[in-house]
PDB file of C-alpha atoms in Angstrom:
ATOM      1  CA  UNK A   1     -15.839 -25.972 -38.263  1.00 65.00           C
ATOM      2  CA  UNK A   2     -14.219 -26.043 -41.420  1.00 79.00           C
ATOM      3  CA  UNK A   3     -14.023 -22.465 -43.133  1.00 86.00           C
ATOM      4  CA  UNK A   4     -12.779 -21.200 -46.727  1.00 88.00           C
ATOM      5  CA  UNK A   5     -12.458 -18.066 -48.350  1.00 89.00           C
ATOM      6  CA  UNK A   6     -11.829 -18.008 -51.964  1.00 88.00           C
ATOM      7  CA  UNK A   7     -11.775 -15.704 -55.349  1.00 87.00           C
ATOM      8  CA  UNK A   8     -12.504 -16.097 -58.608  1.00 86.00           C
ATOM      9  CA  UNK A   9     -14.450 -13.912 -61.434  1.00 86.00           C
ATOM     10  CA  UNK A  10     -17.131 -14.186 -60.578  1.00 86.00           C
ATOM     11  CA  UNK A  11     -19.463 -15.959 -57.174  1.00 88.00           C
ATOM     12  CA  UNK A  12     -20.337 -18.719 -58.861  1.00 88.00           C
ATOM     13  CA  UNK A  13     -16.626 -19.828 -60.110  1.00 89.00           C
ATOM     14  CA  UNK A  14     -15.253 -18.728 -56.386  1.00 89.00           C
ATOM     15  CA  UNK A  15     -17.898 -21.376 -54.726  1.00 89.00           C
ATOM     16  CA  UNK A  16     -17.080 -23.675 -57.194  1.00 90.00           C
ATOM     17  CA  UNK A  17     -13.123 -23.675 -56.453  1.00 89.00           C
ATOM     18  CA  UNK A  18     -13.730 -23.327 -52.240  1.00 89.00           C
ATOM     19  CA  UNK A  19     -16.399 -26.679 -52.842  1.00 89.00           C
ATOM     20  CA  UNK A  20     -13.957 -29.000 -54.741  1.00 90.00           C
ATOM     21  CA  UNK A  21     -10.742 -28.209 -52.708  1.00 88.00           C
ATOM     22  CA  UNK A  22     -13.264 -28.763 -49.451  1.00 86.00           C
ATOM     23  CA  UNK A  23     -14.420 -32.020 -51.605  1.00 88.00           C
ATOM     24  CA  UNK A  24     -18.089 -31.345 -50.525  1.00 86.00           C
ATOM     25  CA  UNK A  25     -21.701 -30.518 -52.046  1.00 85.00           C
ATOM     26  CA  UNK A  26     -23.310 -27.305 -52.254  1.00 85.00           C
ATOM     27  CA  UNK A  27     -25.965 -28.985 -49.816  1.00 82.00           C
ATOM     28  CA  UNK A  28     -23.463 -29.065 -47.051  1.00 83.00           C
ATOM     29  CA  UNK A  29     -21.748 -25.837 -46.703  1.00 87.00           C
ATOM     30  CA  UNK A  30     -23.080 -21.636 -46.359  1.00 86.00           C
ATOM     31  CA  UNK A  31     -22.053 -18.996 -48.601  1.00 88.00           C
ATOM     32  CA  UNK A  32     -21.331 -16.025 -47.681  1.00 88.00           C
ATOM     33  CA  UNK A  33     -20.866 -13.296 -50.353  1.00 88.00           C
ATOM     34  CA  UNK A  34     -17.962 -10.660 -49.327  1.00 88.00           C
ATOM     35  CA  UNK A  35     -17.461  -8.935 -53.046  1.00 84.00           C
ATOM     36  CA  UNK A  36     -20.097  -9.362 -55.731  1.00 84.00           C
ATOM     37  CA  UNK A  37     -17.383  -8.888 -58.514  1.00 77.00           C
ATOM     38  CA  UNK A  38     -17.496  -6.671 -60.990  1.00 75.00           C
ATOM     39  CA  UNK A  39     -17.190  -7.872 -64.833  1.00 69.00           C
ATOM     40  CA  UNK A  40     -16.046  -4.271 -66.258  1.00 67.00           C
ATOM     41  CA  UNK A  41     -16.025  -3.036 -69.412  1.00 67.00           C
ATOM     42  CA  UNK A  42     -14.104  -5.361 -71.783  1.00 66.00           C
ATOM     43  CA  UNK A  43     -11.966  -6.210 -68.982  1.00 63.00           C
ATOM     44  CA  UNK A  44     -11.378  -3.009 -67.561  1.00 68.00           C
ATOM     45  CA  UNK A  45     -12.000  -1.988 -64.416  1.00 71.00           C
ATOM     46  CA  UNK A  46     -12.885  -5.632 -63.265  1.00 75.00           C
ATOM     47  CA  UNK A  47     -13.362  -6.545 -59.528  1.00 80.00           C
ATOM     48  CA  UNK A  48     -13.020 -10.202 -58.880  1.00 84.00           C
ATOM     49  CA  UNK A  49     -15.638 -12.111 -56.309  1.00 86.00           C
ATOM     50  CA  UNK A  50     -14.781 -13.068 -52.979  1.00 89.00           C
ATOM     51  CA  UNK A  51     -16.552 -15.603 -50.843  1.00 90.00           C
ATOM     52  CA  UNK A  52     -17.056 -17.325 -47.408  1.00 91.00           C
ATOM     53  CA  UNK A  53     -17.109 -20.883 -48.013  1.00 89.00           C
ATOM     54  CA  UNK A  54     -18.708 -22.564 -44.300  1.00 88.00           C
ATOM     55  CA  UNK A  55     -19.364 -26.259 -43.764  1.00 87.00           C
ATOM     56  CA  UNK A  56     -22.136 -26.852 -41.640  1.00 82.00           C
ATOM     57  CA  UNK A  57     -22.007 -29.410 -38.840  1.00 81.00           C
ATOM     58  CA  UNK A  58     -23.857 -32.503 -39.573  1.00 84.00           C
ATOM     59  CA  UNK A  59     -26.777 -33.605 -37.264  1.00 86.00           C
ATOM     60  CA  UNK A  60     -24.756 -36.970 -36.690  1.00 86.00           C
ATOM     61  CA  UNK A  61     -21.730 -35.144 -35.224  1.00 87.00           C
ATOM     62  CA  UNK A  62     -23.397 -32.902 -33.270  1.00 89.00           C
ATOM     63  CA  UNK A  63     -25.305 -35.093 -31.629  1.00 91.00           C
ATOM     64  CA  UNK A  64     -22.357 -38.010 -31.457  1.00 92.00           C
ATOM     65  CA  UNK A  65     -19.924 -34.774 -29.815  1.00 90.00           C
ATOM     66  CA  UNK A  66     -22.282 -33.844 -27.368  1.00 93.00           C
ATOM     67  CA  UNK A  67     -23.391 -37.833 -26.145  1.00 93.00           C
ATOM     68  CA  UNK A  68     -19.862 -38.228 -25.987  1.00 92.00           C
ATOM     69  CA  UNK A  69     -19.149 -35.142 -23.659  1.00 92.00           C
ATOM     70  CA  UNK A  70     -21.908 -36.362 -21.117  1.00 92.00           C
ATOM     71  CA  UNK A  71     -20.991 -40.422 -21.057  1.00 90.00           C
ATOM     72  CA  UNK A  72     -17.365 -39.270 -20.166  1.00 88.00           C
ATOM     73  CA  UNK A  73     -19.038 -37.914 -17.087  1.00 87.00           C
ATOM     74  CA  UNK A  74     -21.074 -41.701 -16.721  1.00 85.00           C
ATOM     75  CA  UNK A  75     -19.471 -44.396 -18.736  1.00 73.00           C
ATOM     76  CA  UNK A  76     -16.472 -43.167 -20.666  1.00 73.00           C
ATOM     77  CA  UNK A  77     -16.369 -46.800 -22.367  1.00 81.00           C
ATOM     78  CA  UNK A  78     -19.295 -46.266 -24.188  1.00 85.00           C
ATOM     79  CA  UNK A  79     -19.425 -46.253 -28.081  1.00 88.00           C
ATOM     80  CA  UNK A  80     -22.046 -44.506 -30.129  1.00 91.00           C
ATOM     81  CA  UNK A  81     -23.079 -45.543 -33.453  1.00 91.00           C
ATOM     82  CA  UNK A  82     -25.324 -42.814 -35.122  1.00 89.00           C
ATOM     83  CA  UNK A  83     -27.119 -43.248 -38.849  1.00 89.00           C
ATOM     84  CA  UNK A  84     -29.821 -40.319 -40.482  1.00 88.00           C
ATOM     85  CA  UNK A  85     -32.576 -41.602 -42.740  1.00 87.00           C
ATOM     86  CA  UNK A  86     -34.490 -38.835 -43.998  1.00 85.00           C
ATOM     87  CA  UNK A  87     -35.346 -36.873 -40.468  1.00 87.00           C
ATOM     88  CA  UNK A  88     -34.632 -39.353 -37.981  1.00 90.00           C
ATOM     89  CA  UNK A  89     -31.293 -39.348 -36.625  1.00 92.00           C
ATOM     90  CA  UNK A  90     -30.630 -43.292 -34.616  1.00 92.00           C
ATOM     91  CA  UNK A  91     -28.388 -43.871 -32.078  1.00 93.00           C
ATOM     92  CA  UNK A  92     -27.097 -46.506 -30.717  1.00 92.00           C
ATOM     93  CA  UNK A  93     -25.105 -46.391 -27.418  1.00 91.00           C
ATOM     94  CA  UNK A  94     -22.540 -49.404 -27.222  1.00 89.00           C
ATOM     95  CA  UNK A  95     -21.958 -50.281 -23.250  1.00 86.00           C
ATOM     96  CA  UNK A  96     -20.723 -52.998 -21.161  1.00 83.00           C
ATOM     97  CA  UNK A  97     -22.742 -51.261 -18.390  1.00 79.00           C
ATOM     98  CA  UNK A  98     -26.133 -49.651 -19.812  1.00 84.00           C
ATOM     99  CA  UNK A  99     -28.309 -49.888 -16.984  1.00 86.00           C
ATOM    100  CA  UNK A 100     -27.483 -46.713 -15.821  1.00 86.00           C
ATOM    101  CA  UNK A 101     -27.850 -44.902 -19.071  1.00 89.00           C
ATOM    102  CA  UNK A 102     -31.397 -46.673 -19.841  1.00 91.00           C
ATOM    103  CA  UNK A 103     -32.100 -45.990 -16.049  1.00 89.00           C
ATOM    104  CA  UNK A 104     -35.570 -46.873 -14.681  1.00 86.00           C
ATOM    105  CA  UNK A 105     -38.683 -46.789 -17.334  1.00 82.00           C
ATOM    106  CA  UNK A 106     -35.846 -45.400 -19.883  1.00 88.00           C
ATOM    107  CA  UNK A 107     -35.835 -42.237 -17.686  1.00 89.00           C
ATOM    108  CA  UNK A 108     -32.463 -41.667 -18.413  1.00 92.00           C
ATOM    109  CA  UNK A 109     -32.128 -42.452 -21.881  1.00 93.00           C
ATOM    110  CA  UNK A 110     -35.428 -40.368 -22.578  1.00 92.00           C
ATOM    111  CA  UNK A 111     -33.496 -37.588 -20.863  1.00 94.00           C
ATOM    112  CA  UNK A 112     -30.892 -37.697 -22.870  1.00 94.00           C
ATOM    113  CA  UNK A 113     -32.647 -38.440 -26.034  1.00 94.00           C
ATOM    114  CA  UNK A 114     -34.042 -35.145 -25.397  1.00 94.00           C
ATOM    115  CA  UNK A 115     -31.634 -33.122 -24.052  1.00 95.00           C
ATOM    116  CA  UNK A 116     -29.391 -34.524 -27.789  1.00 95.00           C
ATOM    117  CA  UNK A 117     -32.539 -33.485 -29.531  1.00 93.00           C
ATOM    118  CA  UNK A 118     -32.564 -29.979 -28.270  1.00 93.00           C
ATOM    119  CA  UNK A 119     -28.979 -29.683 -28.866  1.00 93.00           C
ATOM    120  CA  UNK A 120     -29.112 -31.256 -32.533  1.00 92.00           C
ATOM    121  CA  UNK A 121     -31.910 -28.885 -33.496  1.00 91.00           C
ATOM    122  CA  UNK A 122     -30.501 -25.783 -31.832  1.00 87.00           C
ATOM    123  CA  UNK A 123     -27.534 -26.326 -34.355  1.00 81.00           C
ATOM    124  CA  UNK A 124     -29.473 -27.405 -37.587  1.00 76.00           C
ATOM    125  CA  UNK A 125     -31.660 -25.478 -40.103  1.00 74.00           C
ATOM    126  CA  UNK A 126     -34.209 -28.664 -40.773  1.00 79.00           C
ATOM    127  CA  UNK A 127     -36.100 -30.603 -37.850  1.00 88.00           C
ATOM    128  CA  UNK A 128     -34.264 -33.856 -37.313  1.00 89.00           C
ATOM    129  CA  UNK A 129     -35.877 -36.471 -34.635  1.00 91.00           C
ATOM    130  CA  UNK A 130     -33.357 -37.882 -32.302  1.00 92.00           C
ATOM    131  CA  UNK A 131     -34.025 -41.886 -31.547  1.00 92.00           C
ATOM    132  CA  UNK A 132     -31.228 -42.784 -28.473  1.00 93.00           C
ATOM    133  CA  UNK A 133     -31.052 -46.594 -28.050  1.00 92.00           C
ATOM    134  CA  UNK A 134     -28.654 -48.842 -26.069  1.00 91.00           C
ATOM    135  CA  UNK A 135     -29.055 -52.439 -25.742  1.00 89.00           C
ATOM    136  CA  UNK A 136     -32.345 -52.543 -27.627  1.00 90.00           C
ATOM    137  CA  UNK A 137     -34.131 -51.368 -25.212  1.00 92.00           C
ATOM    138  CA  UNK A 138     -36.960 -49.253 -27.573  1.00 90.00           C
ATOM    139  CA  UNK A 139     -37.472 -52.198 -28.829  1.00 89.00           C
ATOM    140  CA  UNK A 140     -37.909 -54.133 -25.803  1.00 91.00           C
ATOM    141  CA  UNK A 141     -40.105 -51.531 -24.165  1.00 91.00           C
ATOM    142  CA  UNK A 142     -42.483 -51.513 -27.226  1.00 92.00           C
ATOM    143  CA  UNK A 143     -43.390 -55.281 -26.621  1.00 94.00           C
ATOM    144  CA  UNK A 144     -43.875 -54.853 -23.186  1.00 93.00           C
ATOM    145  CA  UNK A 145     -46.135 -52.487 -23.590  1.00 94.00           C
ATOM    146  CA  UNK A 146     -47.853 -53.741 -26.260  1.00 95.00           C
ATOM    147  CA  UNK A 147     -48.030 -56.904 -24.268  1.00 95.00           C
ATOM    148  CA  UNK A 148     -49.463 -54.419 -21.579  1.00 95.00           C
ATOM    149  CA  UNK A 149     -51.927 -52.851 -24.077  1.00 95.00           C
ATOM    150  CA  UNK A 150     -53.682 -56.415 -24.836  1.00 95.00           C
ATOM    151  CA  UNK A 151     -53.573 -57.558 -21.120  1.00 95.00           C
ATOM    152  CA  UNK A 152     -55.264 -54.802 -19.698  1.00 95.00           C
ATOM    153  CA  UNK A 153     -57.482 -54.709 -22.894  1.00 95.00           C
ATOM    154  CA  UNK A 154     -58.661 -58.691 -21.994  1.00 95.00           C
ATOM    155  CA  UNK A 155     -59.221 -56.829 -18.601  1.00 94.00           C
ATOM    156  CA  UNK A 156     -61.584 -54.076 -19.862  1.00 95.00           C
ATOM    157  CA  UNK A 157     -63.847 -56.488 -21.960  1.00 93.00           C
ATOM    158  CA  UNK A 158     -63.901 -58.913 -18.543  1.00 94.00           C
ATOM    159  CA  UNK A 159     -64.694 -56.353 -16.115  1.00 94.00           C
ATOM    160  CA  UNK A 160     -66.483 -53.723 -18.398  1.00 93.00           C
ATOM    161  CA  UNK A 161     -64.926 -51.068 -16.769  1.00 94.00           C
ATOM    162  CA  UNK A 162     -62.300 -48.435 -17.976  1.00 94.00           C
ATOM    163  CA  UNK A 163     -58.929 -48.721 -17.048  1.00 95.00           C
ATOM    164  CA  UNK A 164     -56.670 -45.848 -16.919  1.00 96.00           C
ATOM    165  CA  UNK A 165     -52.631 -45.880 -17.233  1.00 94.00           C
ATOM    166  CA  UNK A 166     -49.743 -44.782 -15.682  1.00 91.00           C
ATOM    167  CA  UNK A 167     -48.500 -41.181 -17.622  1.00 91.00           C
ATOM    168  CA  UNK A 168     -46.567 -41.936 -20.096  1.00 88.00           C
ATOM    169  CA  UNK A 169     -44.838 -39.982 -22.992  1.00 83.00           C
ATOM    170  CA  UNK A 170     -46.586 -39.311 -26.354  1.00 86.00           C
ATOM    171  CA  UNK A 171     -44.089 -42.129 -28.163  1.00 84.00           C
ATOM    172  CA  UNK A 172     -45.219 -44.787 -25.333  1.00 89.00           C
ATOM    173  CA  UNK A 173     -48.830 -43.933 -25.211  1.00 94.00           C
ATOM    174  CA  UNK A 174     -48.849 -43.773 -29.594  1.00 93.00           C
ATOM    175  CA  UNK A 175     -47.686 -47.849 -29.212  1.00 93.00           C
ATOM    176  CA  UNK A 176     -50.354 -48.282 -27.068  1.00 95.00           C
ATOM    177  CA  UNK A 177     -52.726 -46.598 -29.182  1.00 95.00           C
ATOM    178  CA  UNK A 178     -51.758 -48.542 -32.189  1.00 94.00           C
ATOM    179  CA  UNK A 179     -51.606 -51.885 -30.582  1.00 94.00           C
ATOM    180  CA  UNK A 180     -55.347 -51.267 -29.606  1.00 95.00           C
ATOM    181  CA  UNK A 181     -56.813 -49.788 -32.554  1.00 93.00           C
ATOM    182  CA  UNK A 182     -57.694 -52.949 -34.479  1.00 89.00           C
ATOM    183  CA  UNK A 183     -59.705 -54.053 -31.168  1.00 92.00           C
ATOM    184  CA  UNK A 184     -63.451 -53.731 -32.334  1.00 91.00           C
ATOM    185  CA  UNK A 185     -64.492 -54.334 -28.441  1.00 93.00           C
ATOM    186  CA  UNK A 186     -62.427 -51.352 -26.781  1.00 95.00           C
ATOM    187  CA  UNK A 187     -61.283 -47.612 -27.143  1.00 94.00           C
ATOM    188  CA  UNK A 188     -58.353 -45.590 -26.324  1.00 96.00           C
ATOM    189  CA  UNK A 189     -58.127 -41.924 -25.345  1.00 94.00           C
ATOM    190  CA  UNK A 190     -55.851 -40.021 -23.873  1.00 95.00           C
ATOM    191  CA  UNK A 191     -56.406 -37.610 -21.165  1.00 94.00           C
ATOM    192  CA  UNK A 192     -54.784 -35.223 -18.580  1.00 93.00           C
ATOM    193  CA  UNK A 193     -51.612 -32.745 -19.454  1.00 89.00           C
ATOM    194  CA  UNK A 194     -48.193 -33.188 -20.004  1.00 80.00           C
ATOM    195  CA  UNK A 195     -46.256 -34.651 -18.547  1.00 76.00           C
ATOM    196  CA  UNK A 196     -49.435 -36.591 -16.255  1.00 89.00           C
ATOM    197  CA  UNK A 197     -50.715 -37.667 -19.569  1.00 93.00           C
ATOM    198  CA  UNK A 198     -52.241 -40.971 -19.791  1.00 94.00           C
ATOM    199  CA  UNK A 199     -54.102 -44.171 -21.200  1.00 96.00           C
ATOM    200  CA  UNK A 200     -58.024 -44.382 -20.795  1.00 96.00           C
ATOM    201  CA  UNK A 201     -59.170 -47.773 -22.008  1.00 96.00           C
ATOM    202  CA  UNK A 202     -63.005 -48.571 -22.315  1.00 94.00           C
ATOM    203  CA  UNK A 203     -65.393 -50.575 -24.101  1.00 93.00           C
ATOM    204  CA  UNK A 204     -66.966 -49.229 -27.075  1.00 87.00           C
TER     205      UNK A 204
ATOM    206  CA  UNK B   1     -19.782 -33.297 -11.159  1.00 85.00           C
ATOM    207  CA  UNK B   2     -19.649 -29.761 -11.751  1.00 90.00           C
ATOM    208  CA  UNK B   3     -18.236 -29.599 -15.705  1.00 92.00           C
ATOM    209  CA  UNK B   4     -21.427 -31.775 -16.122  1.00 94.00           C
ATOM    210  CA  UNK B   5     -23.477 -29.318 -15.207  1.00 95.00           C
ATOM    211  CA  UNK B   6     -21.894 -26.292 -17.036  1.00 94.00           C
ATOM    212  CA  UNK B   7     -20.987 -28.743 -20.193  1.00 95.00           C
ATOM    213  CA  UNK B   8     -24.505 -29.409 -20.507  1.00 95.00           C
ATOM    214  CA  UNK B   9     -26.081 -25.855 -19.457  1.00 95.00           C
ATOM    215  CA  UNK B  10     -23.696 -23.967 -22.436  1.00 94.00           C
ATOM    216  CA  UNK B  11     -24.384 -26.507 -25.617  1.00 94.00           C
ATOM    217  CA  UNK B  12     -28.135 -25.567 -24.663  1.00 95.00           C
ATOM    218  CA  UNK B  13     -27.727 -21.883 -24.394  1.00 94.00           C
ATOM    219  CA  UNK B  14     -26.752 -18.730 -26.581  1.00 93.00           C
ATOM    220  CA  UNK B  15     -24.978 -17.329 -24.630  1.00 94.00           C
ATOM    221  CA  UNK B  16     -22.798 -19.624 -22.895  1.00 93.00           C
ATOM    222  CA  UNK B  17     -20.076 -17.608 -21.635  1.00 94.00           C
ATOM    223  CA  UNK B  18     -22.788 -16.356 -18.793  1.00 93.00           C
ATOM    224  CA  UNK B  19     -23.093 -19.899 -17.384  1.00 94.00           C
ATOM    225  CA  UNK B  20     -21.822 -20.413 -14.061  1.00 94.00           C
ATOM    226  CA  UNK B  21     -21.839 -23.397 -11.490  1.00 95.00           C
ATOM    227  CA  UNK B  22     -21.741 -23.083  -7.924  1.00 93.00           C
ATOM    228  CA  UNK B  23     -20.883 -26.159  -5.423  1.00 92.00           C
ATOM    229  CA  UNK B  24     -22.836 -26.045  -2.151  1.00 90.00           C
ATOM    230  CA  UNK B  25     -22.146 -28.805   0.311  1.00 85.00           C
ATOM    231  CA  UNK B  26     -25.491 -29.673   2.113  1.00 78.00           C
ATOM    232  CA  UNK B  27     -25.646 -32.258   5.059  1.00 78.00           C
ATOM    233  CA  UNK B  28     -26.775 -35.255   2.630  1.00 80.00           C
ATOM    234  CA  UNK B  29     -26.220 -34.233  -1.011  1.00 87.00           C
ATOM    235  CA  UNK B  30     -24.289 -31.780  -3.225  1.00 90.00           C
ATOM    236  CA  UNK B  31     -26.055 -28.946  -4.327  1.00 92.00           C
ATOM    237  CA  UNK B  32     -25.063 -27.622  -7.544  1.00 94.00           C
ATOM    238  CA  UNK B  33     -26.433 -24.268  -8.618  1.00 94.00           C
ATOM    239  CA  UNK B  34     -26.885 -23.185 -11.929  1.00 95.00           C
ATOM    240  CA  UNK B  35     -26.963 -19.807 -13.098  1.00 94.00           C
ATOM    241  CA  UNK B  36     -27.393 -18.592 -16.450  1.00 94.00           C
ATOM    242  CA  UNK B  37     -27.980 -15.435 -18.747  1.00 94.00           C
ATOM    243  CA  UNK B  38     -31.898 -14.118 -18.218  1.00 93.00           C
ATOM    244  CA  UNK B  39     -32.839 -14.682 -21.978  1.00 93.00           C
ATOM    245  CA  UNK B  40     -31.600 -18.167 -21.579  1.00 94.00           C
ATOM    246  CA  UNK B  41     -33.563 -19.057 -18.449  1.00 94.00           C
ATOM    247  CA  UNK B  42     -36.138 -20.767 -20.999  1.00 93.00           C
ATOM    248  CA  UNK B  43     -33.534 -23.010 -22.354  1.00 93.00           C
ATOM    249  CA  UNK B  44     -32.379 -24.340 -19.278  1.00 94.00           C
ATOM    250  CA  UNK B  45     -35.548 -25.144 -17.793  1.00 94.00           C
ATOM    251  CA  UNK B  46     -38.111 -25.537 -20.955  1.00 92.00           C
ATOM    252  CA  UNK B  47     -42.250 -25.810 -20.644  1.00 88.00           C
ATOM    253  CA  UNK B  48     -43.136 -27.314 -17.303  1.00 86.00           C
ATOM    254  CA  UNK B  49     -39.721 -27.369 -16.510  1.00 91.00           C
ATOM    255  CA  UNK B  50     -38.938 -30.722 -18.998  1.00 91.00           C
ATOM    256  CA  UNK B  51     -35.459 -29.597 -19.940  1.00 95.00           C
ATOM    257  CA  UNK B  52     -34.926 -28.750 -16.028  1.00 95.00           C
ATOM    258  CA  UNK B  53     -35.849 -32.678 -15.231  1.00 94.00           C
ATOM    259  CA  UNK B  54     -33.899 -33.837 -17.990  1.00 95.00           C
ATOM    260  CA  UNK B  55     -30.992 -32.310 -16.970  1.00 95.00           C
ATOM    261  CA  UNK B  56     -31.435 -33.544 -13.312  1.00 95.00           C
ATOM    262  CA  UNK B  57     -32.035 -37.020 -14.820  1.00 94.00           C
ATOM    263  CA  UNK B  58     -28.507 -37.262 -15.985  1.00 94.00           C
ATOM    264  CA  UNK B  59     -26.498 -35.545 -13.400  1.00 94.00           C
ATOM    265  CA  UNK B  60     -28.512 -37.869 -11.015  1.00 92.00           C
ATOM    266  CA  UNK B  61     -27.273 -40.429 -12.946  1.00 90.00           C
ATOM    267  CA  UNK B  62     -23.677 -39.769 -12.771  1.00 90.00           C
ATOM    268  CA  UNK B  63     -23.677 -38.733  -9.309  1.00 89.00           C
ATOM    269  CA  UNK B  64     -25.312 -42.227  -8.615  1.00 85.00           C
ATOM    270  CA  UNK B  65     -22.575 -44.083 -10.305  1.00 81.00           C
ATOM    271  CA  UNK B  66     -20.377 -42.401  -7.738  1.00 79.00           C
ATOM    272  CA  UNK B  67     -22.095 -42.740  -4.698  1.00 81.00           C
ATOM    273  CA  UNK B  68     -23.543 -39.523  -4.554  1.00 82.00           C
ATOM    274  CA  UNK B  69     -26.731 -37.493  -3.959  1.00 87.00           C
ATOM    275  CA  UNK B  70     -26.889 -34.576  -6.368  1.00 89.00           C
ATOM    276  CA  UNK B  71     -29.348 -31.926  -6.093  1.00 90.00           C
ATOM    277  CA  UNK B  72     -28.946 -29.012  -9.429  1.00 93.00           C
ATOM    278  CA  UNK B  73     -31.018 -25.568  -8.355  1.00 90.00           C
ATOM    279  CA  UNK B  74     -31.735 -23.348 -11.381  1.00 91.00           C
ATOM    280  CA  UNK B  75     -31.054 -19.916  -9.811  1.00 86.00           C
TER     281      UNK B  75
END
């Protein structure tokens, strides 16, 4: 973590200097105020202002640092590729071998998305959702289950009785949802707890 | 399989100079115990115990990439 004291006249000229020699914004650092200054009387008796200039660790480093420290353990090859938009934080884990980090259902990269996610937010002021990908596989899994969503739909209407899923987590079960809600002819709830959550579909 | 444990255990915690990791070898796995401060107890294992299974996701899935059978104990 890159730190910076620095003095001037007054607070506002000592941020000033410790921001441009850091070459960052005022967004991306925390002030802390050690002297207020003191302007005097014409110039006499005049305390100059002292400051703590902090840069705060981006959301993309964090998380990239702390992926990296775990896939030495797994698959030290692997490259991650991170981007933020607004509050979503992507990442993309680049693998010759990405079977095991996806692991069965995505159990393992839903692990670690999480476990990055608690770590990311632990660090950062403003919620940031974490999105861990390798090989496409979000992608992937959200056509198979919306593939799965219209099957067992065409199931419901033919039997006209409900069906009801295996648990899944909120971000599966909200595809599922959404692939279903134009369907005049069926309904979706969800029922259960966490993490047994799952699927009801019926006919309306 | 151990520094997995700990590395993961202190970037959740506050205080992570009161994380330890014990090795216990059982007949058919490795059981790694993990022992942290009380006030961090919550961060280690989370509500119903989802940060607990996520951690044991991954070290299961290093441990399988060796060969092994990994069992982590929150004690």
């Amino acid at each position: 973590m890159k730190v910076l004291e620095k003095q001037a006249k007054t607070v506002d000229e000592a941020v000033k200097l410790a921001l441009d020699e850091l070459r960052v914004s005022r967004e991306e650092v925390e002030v802390d105020i050690l002297e207020e200054g003191n302007k005097g009387i014409l110039g006499f008796l005049s305390k100059s202002a002292k400051v703590r200039v902090t840069v705060k660790p981006k959301p993309e480093e964090i998380a990239v640092n702390f992926l990296k420290g775990i896939l030495n353990f797994i698959d030290s090859d692997a490259e991650i590729k991170s981007s933020l938009e607004d509050d979503i934080l992507k990442l993309e884990i680049e693998s010759k071998d990405a079977g095991i980090l996806i692991g069965k259902h995505g159990s393992n990269l839903d692990a670690l998305q999480y476990l990055t996610s608690l770590v990311v937010n632990k660090n950062c002021k403003d919620f940031v959702r974490v999105v861990l990908d390798a090989e496409n596989y979000r992608e992937k899994r959200e056509e198979t289950l919306e593939r799965l969503a219209i099957k067992m739909a065409e199931k419901v209407k033919e039997t006209k009785k409900s069906i009801v899923l295996e648990p899944m987590y909120p971000n599966e079960r909200r595809i599922i949802h959404t692939a279903l809600q134009k369907d005049r002819r069926v309904t979706t709830k969800s029922v259960g707890k966490e993490p047994y959550r799952r699927i009801v579909i019926s006919l309306r | 399989m151990i520094e997995l444990v700990e590395y993961i255990a202190k970037a959740l915690v506050d205080h992570p100079e009161n994380v330890t990791v014990n090795q216990v070898e059982g007949e058919q796995s490795i059981i790694l115990e993990l022992k942290v401060d009380p006030e961090d107890m919550g961060k280690v294992i989370g509500k119903q115990g989802r940060i607990a299974k996520a951690i044991r996701t991954v070290v299961k899935a290093a441990a399988a990439k060796e060969g092994k059978r990994v069992v982590v104990e929150i004690i």
